[in-house]
Short mmCIF file of C-alpha atoms in Angstrom, two decimals:
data_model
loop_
_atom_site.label_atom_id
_atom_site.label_comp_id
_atom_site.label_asym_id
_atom_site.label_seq_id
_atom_site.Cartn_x
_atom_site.Cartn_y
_atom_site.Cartn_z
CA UNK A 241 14.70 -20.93 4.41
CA UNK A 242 13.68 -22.16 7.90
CA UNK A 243 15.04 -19.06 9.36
CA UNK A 244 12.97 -17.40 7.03
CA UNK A 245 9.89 -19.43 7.96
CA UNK A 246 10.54 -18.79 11.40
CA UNK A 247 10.69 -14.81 11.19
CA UNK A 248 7.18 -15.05 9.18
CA UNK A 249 5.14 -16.77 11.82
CA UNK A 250 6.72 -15.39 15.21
CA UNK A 251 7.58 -11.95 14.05
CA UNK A 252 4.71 -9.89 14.48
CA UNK A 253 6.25 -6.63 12.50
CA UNK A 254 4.40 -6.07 9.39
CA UNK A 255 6.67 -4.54 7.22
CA UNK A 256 9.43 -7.80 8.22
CA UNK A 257 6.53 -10.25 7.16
CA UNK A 258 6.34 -8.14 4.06
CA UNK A 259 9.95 -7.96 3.23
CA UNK A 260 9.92 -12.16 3.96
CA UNK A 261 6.72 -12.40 1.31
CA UNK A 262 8.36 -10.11 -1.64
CA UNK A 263 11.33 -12.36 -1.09
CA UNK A 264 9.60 -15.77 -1.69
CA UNK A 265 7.46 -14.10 -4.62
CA UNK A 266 10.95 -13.52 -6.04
CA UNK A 267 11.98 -17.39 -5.26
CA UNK A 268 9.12 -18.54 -6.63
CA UNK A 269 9.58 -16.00 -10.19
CA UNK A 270 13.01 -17.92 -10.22
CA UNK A 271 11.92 -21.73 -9.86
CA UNK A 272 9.12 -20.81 -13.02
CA UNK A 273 11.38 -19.58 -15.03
CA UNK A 274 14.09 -22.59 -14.34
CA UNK A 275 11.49 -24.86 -14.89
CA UNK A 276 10.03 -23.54 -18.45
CA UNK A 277 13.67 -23.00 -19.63
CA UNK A 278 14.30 -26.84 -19.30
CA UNK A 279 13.64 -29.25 -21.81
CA UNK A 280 12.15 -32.26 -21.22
CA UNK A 281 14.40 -35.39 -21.39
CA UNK A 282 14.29 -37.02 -24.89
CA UNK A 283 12.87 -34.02 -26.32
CA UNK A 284 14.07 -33.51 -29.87
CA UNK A 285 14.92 -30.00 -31.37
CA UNK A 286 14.68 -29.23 -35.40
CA UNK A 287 18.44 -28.36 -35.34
CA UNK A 288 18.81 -31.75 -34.46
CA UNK A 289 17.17 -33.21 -37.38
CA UNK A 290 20.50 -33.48 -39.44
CA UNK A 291 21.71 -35.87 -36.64
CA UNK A 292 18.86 -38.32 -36.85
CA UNK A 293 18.92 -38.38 -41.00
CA UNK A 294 19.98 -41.42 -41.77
CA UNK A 295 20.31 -43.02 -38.49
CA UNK A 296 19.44 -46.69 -38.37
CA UNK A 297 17.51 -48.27 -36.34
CA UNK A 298 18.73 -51.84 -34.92
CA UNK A 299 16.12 -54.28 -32.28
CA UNK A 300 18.48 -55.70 -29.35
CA UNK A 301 19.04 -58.77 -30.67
CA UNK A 302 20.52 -57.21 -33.76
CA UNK A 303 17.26 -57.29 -36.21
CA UNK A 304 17.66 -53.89 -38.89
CA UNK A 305 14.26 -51.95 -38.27
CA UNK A 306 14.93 -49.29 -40.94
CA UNK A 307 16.07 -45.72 -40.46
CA UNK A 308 14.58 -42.45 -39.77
CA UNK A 309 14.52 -40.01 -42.37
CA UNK A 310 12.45 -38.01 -44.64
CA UNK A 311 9.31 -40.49 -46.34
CA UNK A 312 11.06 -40.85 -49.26
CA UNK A 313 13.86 -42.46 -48.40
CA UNK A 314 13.13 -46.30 -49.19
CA UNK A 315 13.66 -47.93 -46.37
CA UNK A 316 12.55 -45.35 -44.14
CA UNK A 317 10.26 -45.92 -41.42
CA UNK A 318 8.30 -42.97 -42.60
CA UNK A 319 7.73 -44.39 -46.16
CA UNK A 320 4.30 -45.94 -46.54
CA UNK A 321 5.55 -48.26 -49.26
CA UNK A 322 8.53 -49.10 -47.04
CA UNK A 323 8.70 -52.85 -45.06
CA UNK A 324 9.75 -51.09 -42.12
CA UNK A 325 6.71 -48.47 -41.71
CA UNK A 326 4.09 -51.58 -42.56
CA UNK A 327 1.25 -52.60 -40.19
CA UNK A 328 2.32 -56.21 -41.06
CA UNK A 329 6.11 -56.66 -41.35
CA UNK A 330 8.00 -58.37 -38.72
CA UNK A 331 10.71 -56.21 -38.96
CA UNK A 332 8.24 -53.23 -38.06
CA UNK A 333 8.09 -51.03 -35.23
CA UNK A 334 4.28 -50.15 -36.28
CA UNK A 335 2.98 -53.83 -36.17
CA UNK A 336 1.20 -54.25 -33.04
CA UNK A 337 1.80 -57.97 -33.13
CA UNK A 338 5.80 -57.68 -33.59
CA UNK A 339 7.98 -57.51 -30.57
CA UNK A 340 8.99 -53.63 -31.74
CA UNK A 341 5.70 -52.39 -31.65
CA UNK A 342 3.07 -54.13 -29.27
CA UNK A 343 2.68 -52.71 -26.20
CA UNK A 344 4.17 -54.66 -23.72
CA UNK A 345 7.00 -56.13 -25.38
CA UNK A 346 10.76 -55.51 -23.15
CA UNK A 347 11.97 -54.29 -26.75
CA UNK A 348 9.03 -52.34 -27.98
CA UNK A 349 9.05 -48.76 -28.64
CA UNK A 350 5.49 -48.30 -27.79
CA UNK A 351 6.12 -49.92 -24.03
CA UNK A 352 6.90 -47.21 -22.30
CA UNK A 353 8.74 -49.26 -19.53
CA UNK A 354 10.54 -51.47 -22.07
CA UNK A 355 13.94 -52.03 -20.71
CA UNK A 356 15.40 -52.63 -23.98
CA UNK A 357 13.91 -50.75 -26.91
CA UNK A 358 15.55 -50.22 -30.53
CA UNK A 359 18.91 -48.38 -30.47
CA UNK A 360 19.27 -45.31 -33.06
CA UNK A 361 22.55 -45.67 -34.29
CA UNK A 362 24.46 -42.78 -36.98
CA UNK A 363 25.55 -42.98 -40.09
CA UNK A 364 29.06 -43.13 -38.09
CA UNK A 365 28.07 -45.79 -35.58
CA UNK A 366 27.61 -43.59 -32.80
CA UNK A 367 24.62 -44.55 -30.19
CA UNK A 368 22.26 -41.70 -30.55
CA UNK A 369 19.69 -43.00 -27.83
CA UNK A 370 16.39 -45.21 -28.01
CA UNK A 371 14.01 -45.40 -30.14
CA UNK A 372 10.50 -45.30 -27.57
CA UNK A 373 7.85 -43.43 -26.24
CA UNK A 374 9.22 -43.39 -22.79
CA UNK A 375 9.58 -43.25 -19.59
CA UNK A 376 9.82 -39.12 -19.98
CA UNK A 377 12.72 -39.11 -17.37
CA UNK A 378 15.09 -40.99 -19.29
CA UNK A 379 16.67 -38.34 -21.54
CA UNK A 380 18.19 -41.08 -24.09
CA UNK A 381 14.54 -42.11 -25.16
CA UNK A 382 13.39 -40.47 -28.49
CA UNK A 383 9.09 -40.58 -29.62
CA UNK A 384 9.59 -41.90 -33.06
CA UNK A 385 5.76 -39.43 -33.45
CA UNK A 386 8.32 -36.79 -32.32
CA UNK A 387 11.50 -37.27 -34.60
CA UNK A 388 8.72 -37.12 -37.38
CA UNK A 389 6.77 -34.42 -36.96
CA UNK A 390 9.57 -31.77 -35.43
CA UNK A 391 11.63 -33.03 -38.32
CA UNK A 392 8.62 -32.67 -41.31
CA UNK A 393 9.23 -36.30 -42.27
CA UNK A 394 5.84 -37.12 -43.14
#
């Protein structure tokens, strides 16, 4: 690349300035395509619906939050009628005065630098990430806003 640099401002030849510009276009067509063809970290897919059905939802010191899944499931944190979706339940991730759902709460999953927000855990047991809205560079963290609306849970 320097040499490339170096050629573009001390040759004086036209057509090798020319040549040294088409290449870079091409560079440059390369790192835009790279770039859209990433996903974002925590960024969930439809065909991954199936593997957040069900999963449960557990705070750090071991509280049960609910699960994610389709509003009709009872204890869903999608269901309106559910404890777990309520504006007033303790055990809520959508009461702003709970620990799970204020904003600057180390375990909330609407602090987007908590340290420790709620784990998503399988059916099976298996760790599927974090429930929170952030930070974007941490590819474990899953927007529970997200895992509804990509999976039509509402």
């Amino acid at each position: 690349m320097i040499d490339l640099l170096y050629k573009y401002f001390f040759i004086v030849n036209r057509e090798e300035k020319s040549k040294i510009l088409s290449m870079n276009k091409y560079f440059m067509y390369i790192l835009v395509i790279i770039s859209i063809m990433s996903v974002s970290a925590g960024e969930i897919n439809s065909w991954q619906c199936s593997k957040f059905n069900g999963a449960r939802i557990i705070g750090e010191d071991g509280d049960y939050l609910g699960k994610l899944g389709p509003n009709y499931m009872s204890d869903s944190i999608y269901n309106d009628s559910s404890s777990y979706s309520g504006s007033w339940s303790t055990d809520s991730i959508f009461n702003t005065s709970s620990k799970y759902g204020n904003s600057y709460s180390n375990n909330s999953v609407f602090n987007d630098t908590a340290s420790y927000p709620p784990v998503i855990l399988s059916e099976d047991g298996e760790v599927l990430g974090r429930l929170s809205i952030g930070p974007s560079y941490l590819s474990d963290r899953y927007n529970p806003y997200d895992i509804k609306y990509t999976c039509d849970w509402d």
